[in-house]
Amino acid sequence: MAKKKVTKVCKLQFMAGGAKPGPALASAGINMPQFCNAFNDATKDRKGDVVPVIITAYEDKSFDFQLKTTPAANLLKKAAGISKASGDQKVTAGSITKDQLKEIAEYKMPDLNANDVEAAMKIIAGTAKNMGIKVEGME
């Protein structure tokens, strides 16, 4: 089978099950309703989460897409029960437990550049610190 020529690779974010045709998708040059149906079907079990997606568009208007895990910032805000992170690291916006941190790190493992859960926890803890979210039991 001949290899298809890639015309564009887009990185976008949609609410799970909530992709709609629009300007972001139009720029990808793909069949928007077909993508929206496929994306919404693939993410219907993740309702309420933001889902990053990498779309590879081909010359013949066909496409492939790869789903990623929800951004760490969104998961941390949900775990801490806050709607907005602190703009200043010195101001505490909320806090999470070490167990919550481990749960987030385990979920994010496929998308992180970490060899084990402990390394992933350090990455997520750094994100939390930058957002003004304190991790209880970790100094």
JSON list of C-alpha atoms in Angstrom, two decimals:
[
{"chain": "A", "resi": 1, "resn": "MET", "atom": "CA", "xyz": [0.00, 0.00, 0.00]},
{"chain": "A", "resi": 2, "resn": "ALA", "atom": "CA", "xyz": [1.31, 3.43, -0.93]},
{"chain": "A", "resi": 3, "resn": "LYS", "atom": "CA", "xyz": [2.12, 5.72, 1.96]},
{"chain": "A", "resi": 4, "resn": "LYS", "atom": "CA", "xyz": [-0.19, 8.74, 2.31]},
{"chain": "A", "resi": 5, "resn": "LYS", "atom": "CA", "xyz": [1.35, 12.21, 2.19]},
{"chain": "A", "resi": 6, "resn": "VAL", "atom": "CA", "xyz": [0.96, 14.14, 5.44]},
{"chain": "A", "resi": 7, "resn": "THR", "atom": "CA", "xyz": [-0.23, 17.71, 4.88]},
{"chain": "A", "resi": 8, "resn": "LYS", "atom": "CA", "xyz": [-0.53, 18.92, 8.47]},
{"chain": "A", "resi": 9, "resn": "VAL", "atom": "CA", "xyz": [-0.17, 17.87, 12.10]},
{"chain": "A", "resi": 10, "resn": "CYS", "atom": "CA", "xyz": [-2.34, 19.80, 14.59]},
{"chain": "A", "resi": 11, "resn": "LYS", "atom": "CA", "xyz": [-2.32, 19.72, 18.38]},
{"chain": "A", "resi": 12, "resn": "LEU", "atom": "CA", "xyz": [-5.73, 20.73, 19.73]},
{"chain": "A", "resi": 13, "resn": "GLN", "atom": "CA", "xyz": [-7.75, 20.36, 22.94]},
{"chain": "A", "resi": 14, "resn": "PHE", "atom": "CA", "xyz": [-11.47, 19.65, 23.22]},
{"chain": "A", "resi": 15, "resn": "MET", "atom": "CA", "xyz": [-13.81, 18.78, 26.04]},
{"chain": "A", "resi": 16, "resn": "ALA", "atom": "CA", "xyz": [-14.37, 15.02, 26.08]},
{"chain": "A", "resi": 17, "resn": "GLY", "atom": "CA", "xyz": [-17.33, 14.16, 23.89]},
{"chain": "A", "resi": 18, "resn": "GLY", "atom": "CA", "xyz": [-17.67, 17.82, 22.88]},
{"chain": "A", "resi": 19, "resn": "ALA", "atom": "CA", "xyz": [-15.74, 18.31, 19.64]},
{"chain": "A", "resi": 20, "resn": "LYS", "atom": "CA", "xyz": [-17.63, 20.48, 17.12]},
{"chain": "A", "resi": 21, "resn": "PRO", "atom": "CA", "xyz": [-16.72, 21.70, 13.64]},
{"chain": "A", "resi": 22, "resn": "GLY", "atom": "CA", "xyz": [-15.09, 25.12, 13.88]},
{"chain": "A", "resi": 23, "resn": "PRO", "atom": "CA", "xyz": [-12.14, 27.30, 12.86]},
{"chain": "A", "resi": 24, "resn": "ALA", "atom": "CA", "xyz": [-9.55, 25.20, 14.74]},
{"chain": "A", "resi": 25, "resn": "LEU", "atom": "CA", "xyz": [-10.58, 22.07, 12.85]},
{"chain": "A", "resi": 26, "resn": "ALA", "atom": "CA", "xyz": [-11.04, 23.93, 9.56]},
{"chain": "A", "resi": 27, "resn": "SER", "atom": "CA", "xyz": [-7.34, 24.86, 9.60]},
{"chain": "A", "resi": 28, "resn": "ALA", "atom": "CA", "xyz": [-6.47, 21.15, 9.77]},
{"chain": "A", "resi": 29, "resn": "GLY", "atom": "CA", "xyz": [-8.12, 20.55, 6.40]},
{"chain": "A", "resi": 30, "resn": "ILE", "atom": "CA", "xyz": [-9.94, 17.36, 7.39]},
{"chain": "A", "resi": 31, "resn": "ASN", "atom": "CA", "xyz": [-13.50, 16.07, 7.18]},
{"chain": "A", "resi": 32, "resn": "MET", "atom": "CA", "xyz": [-14.76, 17.85, 10.32]},
{"chain": "A", "resi": 33, "resn": "PRO", "atom": "CA", "xyz": [-18.02, 15.95, 10.99]},
{"chain": "A", "resi": 34, "resn": "GLN", "atom": "CA", "xyz": [-16.21, 12.62, 10.56]},
{"chain": "A", "resi": 35, "resn": "PHE", "atom": "CA", "xyz": [-13.48, 13.70, 13.02]},
{"chain": "A", "resi": 36, "resn": "CYS", "atom": "CA", "xyz": [-16.01, 15.05, 15.54]},
{"chain": "A", "resi": 37, "resn": "ASN", "atom": "CA", "xyz": [-17.99, 11.80, 15.52]},
{"chain": "A", "resi": 38, "resn": "ALA", "atom": "CA", "xyz": [-14.84, 9.67, 15.90]},
{"chain": "A", "resi": 39, "resn": "PHE", "atom": "CA", "xyz": [-13.39, 11.91, 18.67]},
{"chain": "A", "resi": 40, "resn": "ASN", "atom": "CA", "xyz": [-16.67, 12.13, 20.59]},
{"chain": "A", "resi": 41, "resn": "ASP", "atom": "CA", "xyz": [-17.12, 8.34, 20.44]},
{"chain": "A", "resi": 42, "resn": "ALA", "atom": "CA", "xyz": [-13.55, 7.75, 21.63]},
{"chain": "A", "resi": 43, "resn": "THR", "atom": "CA", "xyz": [-13.86, 10.18, 24.56]},
{"chain": "A", "resi": 44, "resn": "LYS", "atom": "CA", "xyz": [-17.43, 9.63, 25.76]},
{"chain": "A", "resi": 45, "resn": "ASP", "atom": "CA", "xyz": [-16.13, 7.85, 28.90]},
{"chain": "A", "resi": 46, "resn": "ARG", "atom": "CA", "xyz": [-14.05, 10.93, 29.91]},
{"chain": "A", "resi": 47, "resn": "LYS", "atom": "CA", "xyz": [-16.92, 13.46, 30.22]},
{"chain": "A", "resi": 48, "resn": "GLY", "atom": "CA", "xyz": [-15.94, 16.73, 31.88]},
{"chain": "A", "resi": 49, "resn": "ASP", "atom": "CA", "xyz": [-12.22, 16.38, 31.09]},
{"chain": "A", "resi": 50, "resn": "VAL", "atom": "CA", "xyz": [-10.18, 18.34, 28.59]},
{"chain": "A", "resi": 51, "resn": "VAL", "atom": "CA", "xyz": [-8.66, 15.92, 26.08]},
{"chain": "A", "resi": 52, "resn": "PRO", "atom": "CA", "xyz": [-5.61, 16.95, 24.05]},
{"chain": "A", "resi": 53, "resn": "VAL", "atom": "CA", "xyz": [-5.50, 15.36, 20.60]},
{"chain": "A", "resi": 54, "resn": "ILE", "atom": "CA", "xyz": [-2.86, 15.21, 17.86]},
{"chain": "A", "resi": 55, "resn": "ILE", "atom": "CA", "xyz": [-4.45, 15.14, 14.41]},
{"chain": "A", "resi": 56, "resn": "THR", "atom": "CA", "xyz": [-2.44, 14.03, 11.39]},
{"chain": "A", "resi": 57, "resn": "ALA", "atom": "CA", "xyz": [-4.12, 15.24, 8.20]},
{"chain": "A", "resi": 58, "resn": "TYR", "atom": "CA", "xyz": [-3.36, 13.68, 4.81]},
{"chain": "A", "resi": 59, "resn": "GLU", "atom": "CA", "xyz": [-3.60, 14.97, 1.23]},
{"chain": "A", "resi": 60, "resn": "ASP", "atom": "CA", "xyz": [-6.81, 13.04, 0.53]},
{"chain": "A", "resi": 61, "resn": "LYS", "atom": "CA", "xyz": [-8.59, 14.78, 3.50]},
{"chain": "A", "resi": 62, "resn": "SER", "atom": "CA", "xyz": [-8.35, 11.60, 5.59]},
{"chain": "A", "resi": 63, "resn": "PHE", "atom": "CA", "xyz": [-6.83, 11.78, 9.07]},
{"chain": "A", "resi": 64, "resn": "ASP", "atom": "CA", "xyz": [-5.52, 9.88, 12.05]},
{"chain": "A", "resi": 65, "resn": "PHE", "atom": "CA", "xyz": [-5.70, 11.13, 15.61]},
{"chain": "A", "resi": 66, "resn": "GLN", "atom": "CA", "xyz": [-4.01, 10.25, 18.87]},
{"chain": "A", "resi": 67, "resn": "LEU", "atom": "CA", "xyz": [-5.60, 11.05, 22.23]},
{"chain": "A", "resi": 68, "resn": "LYS", "atom": "CA", "xyz": [-3.46, 12.25, 25.12]},
{"chain": "A", "resi": 69, "resn": "THR", "atom": "CA", "xyz": [-4.12, 12.35, 28.86]},
{"chain": "A", "resi": 70, "resn": "THR", "atom": "CA", "xyz": [-5.85, 15.34, 30.45]},
{"chain": "A", "resi": 71, "resn": "PRO", "atom": "CA", "xyz": [-3.39, 18.18, 31.24]},
{"chain": "A", "resi": 72, "resn": "ALA", "atom": "CA", "xyz": [-1.84, 17.96, 34.72]},
{"chain": "A", "resi": 73, "resn": "ALA", "atom": "CA", "xyz": [-3.01, 21.49, 35.59]},
{"chain": "A", "resi": 74, "resn": "ASN", "atom": "CA", "xyz": [-6.65, 20.51, 35.05]},
{"chain": "A", "resi": 75, "resn": "LEU", "atom": "CA", "xyz": [-6.25, 17.34, 37.14]},
{"chain": "A", "resi": 76, "resn": "LEU", "atom": "CA", "xyz": [-4.53, 19.26, 39.95]},
{"chain": "A", "resi": 77, "resn": "LYS", "atom": "CA", "xyz": [-7.24, 21.94, 40.04]},
{"chain": "A", "resi": 78, "resn": "LYS", "atom": "CA", "xyz": [-9.94, 19.25, 40.17]},
{"chain": "A", "resi": 79, "resn": "ALA", "atom": "CA", "xyz": [-8.11, 17.36, 42.97]},
{"chain": "A", "resi": 80, "resn": "ALA", "atom": "CA", "xyz": [-7.58, 20.55, 44.99]},
{"chain": "A", "resi": 81, "resn": "GLY", "atom": "CA", "xyz": [-11.19, 21.62, 44.46]},
{"chain": "A", "resi": 82, "resn": "ILE", "atom": "CA", "xyz": [-10.27, 25.01, 43.02]},
{"chain": "A", "resi": 83, "resn": "SER", "atom": "CA", "xyz": [-11.38, 26.72, 39.82]},
{"chain": "A", "resi": 84, "resn": "LYS", "atom": "CA", "xyz": [-8.30, 28.89, 39.35]},
{"chain": "A", "resi": 85, "resn": "ALA", "atom": "CA", "xyz": [-4.65, 28.42, 40.22]},
{"chain": "A", "resi": 86, "resn": "SER", "atom": "CA", "xyz": [-2.60, 31.08, 41.98]},
{"chain": "A", "resi": 87, "resn": "GLY", "atom": "CA", "xyz": [-0.64, 33.41, 39.72]},
{"chain": "A", "resi": 88, "resn": "ASP", "atom": "CA", "xyz": [2.01, 33.61, 42.43]},
{"chain": "A", "resi": 89, "resn": "GLN", "atom": "CA", "xyz": [3.76, 30.48, 43.78]},
{"chain": "A", "resi": 90, "resn": "LYS", "atom": "CA", "xyz": [4.02, 32.09, 47.23]},
{"chain": "A", "resi": 91, "resn": "VAL", "atom": "CA", "xyz": [0.22, 32.30, 47.53]},
{"chain": "A", "resi": 92, "resn": "THR", "atom": "CA", "xyz": [-1.39, 28.92, 48.27]},
{"chain": "A", "resi": 93, "resn": "ALA", "atom": "CA", "xyz": [-4.47, 28.36, 46.10]},
{"chain": "A", "resi": 94, "resn": "GLY", "atom": "CA", "xyz": [-5.24, 24.93, 47.53]},
{"chain": "A", "resi": 95, "resn": "SER", "atom": "CA", "xyz": [-3.71, 21.64, 48.58]},
{"chain": "A", "resi": 96, "resn": "ILE", "atom": "CA", "xyz": [-3.74, 17.97, 47.63]},
{"chain": "A", "resi": 97, "resn": "THR", "atom": "CA", "xyz": [-2.58, 14.84, 49.42]},
{"chain": "A", "resi": 98, "resn": "LYS", "atom": "CA", "xyz": [0.40, 12.73, 48.44]},
{"chain": "A", "resi": 99, "resn": "ASP", "atom": "CA", "xyz": [-2.04, 9.95, 47.45]},
{"chain": "A", "resi": 100, "resn": "GLN", "atom": "CA", "xyz": [-3.86, 12.30, 45.06]},
{"chain": "A", "resi": 101, "resn": "LEU", "atom": "CA", "xyz": [-0.48, 13.31, 43.59]},
{"chain": "A", "resi": 102, "resn": "LYS", "atom": "CA", "xyz": [0.43, 9.65, 43.06]},
{"chain": "A", "resi": 103, "resn": "GLU", "atom": "CA", "xyz": [-2.95, 8.96, 41.41]},
{"chain": "A", "resi": 104, "resn": "ILE", "atom": "CA", "xyz": [-2.45, 11.88, 38.98]},
{"chain": "A", "resi": 105, "resn": "ALA", "atom": "CA", "xyz": [1.14, 10.81, 38.26]},
{"chain": "A", "resi": 106, "resn": "GLU", "atom": "CA", "xyz": [0.04, 7.23, 37.49]},
{"chain": "A", "resi": 107, "resn": "TYR", "atom": "CA", "xyz": [-2.66, 8.53, 35.13]},
{"chain": "A", "resi": 108, "resn": "LYS", "atom": "CA", "xyz": [-0.19, 10.87, 33.35]},
{"chain": "A", "resi": 109, "resn": "MET", "atom": "CA", "xyz": [2.62, 8.26, 33.03]},
{"chain": "A", "resi": 110, "resn": "PRO", "atom": "CA", "xyz": [2.05, 7.50, 29.30]},
{"chain": "A", "resi": 111, "resn": "ASP", "atom": "CA", "xyz": [2.58, 11.18, 28.39]},
{"chain": "A", "resi": 112, "resn": "LEU", "atom": "CA", "xyz": [5.42, 11.98, 30.79]},
{"chain": "A", "resi": 113, "resn": "ASN", "atom": "CA", "xyz": [9.14, 11.58, 30.25]},
{"chain": "A", "resi": 114, "resn": "ALA", "atom": "CA", "xyz": [9.56, 9.54, 33.44]},
{"chain": "A", "resi": 115, "resn": "ASN", "atom": "CA", "xyz": [10.85, 6.03, 34.08]},
{"chain": "A", "resi": 116, "resn": "ASP", "atom": "CA", "xyz": [8.83, 5.36, 37.23]},
{"chain": "A", "resi": 117, "resn": "VAL", "atom": "CA", "xyz": [5.96, 6.72, 39.30]},
{"chain": "A", "resi": 118, "resn": "GLU", "atom": "CA", "xyz": [8.30, 8.53, 41.73]},
{"chain": "A", "resi": 119, "resn": "ALA", "atom": "CA", "xyz": [9.83, 10.55, 38.88]},
{"chain": "A", "resi": 120, "resn": "ALA", "atom": "CA", "xyz": [6.36, 11.27, 37.53]},
{"chain": "A", "resi": 121, "resn": "MET", "atom": "CA", "xyz": [5.28, 12.43, 40.99]},
{"chain": "A", "resi": 122, "resn": "LYS", "atom": "CA", "xyz": [8.18, 14.91, 41.07]},
{"chain": "A", "resi": 123, "resn": "ILE", "atom": "CA", "xyz": [7.13, 16.32, 37.68]},
{"chain": "A", "resi": 124, "resn": "ILE", "atom": "CA", "xyz": [3.50, 16.71, 38.77]},
{"chain": "A", "resi": 125, "resn": "ALA", "atom": "CA", "xyz": [4.59, 18.15, 42.15]},
{"chain": "A", "resi": 126, "resn": "GLY", "atom": "CA", "xyz": [6.57, 20.80, 40.25]},
{"chain": "A", "resi": 127, "resn": "THR", "atom": "CA", "xyz": [3.47, 21.71, 38.26]},
{"chain": "A", "resi": 128, "resn": "ALA", "atom": "CA", "xyz": [1.47, 21.91, 41.49]},
{"chain": "A", "resi": 129, "resn": "LYS", "atom": "CA", "xyz": [4.09, 24.18, 43.09]},
{"chain": "A", "resi": 130, "resn": "ASN", "atom": "CA", "xyz": [3.99, 26.53, 40.09]},
{"chain": "A", "resi": 131, "resn": "MET", "atom": "CA", "xyz": [0.21, 26.70, 40.41]},
{"chain": "A", "resi": 132, "resn": "GLY", "atom": "CA", "xyz": [0.32, 27.50, 44.13]},
{"chain": "A", "resi": 133, "resn": "ILE", "atom": "CA", "xyz": [-1.02, 24.08, 45.11]},
{"chain": "A", "resi": 134, "resn": "LYS", "atom": "CA", "xyz": [0.59, 22.59, 48.21]},
{"chain": "A", "resi": 135, "resn": "VAL", "atom": "CA", "xyz": [1.21, 18.83, 48.34]},
{"chain": "A", "resi": 136, "resn": "GLU", "atom": "CA", "xyz": [0.56, 17.60, 51.90]},
{"chain": "A", "resi": 137, "resn": "GLY", "atom": "CA", "xyz": [3.26, 15.23, 53.16]},
{"chain": "A", "resi": 138, "resn": "MET", "atom": "CA", "xyz": [5.88, 16.30, 50.62]},
{"chain": "A", "resi": 139, "resn": "GLU", "atom": "CA", "xyz": [8.48, 18.95, 51.23]}
]
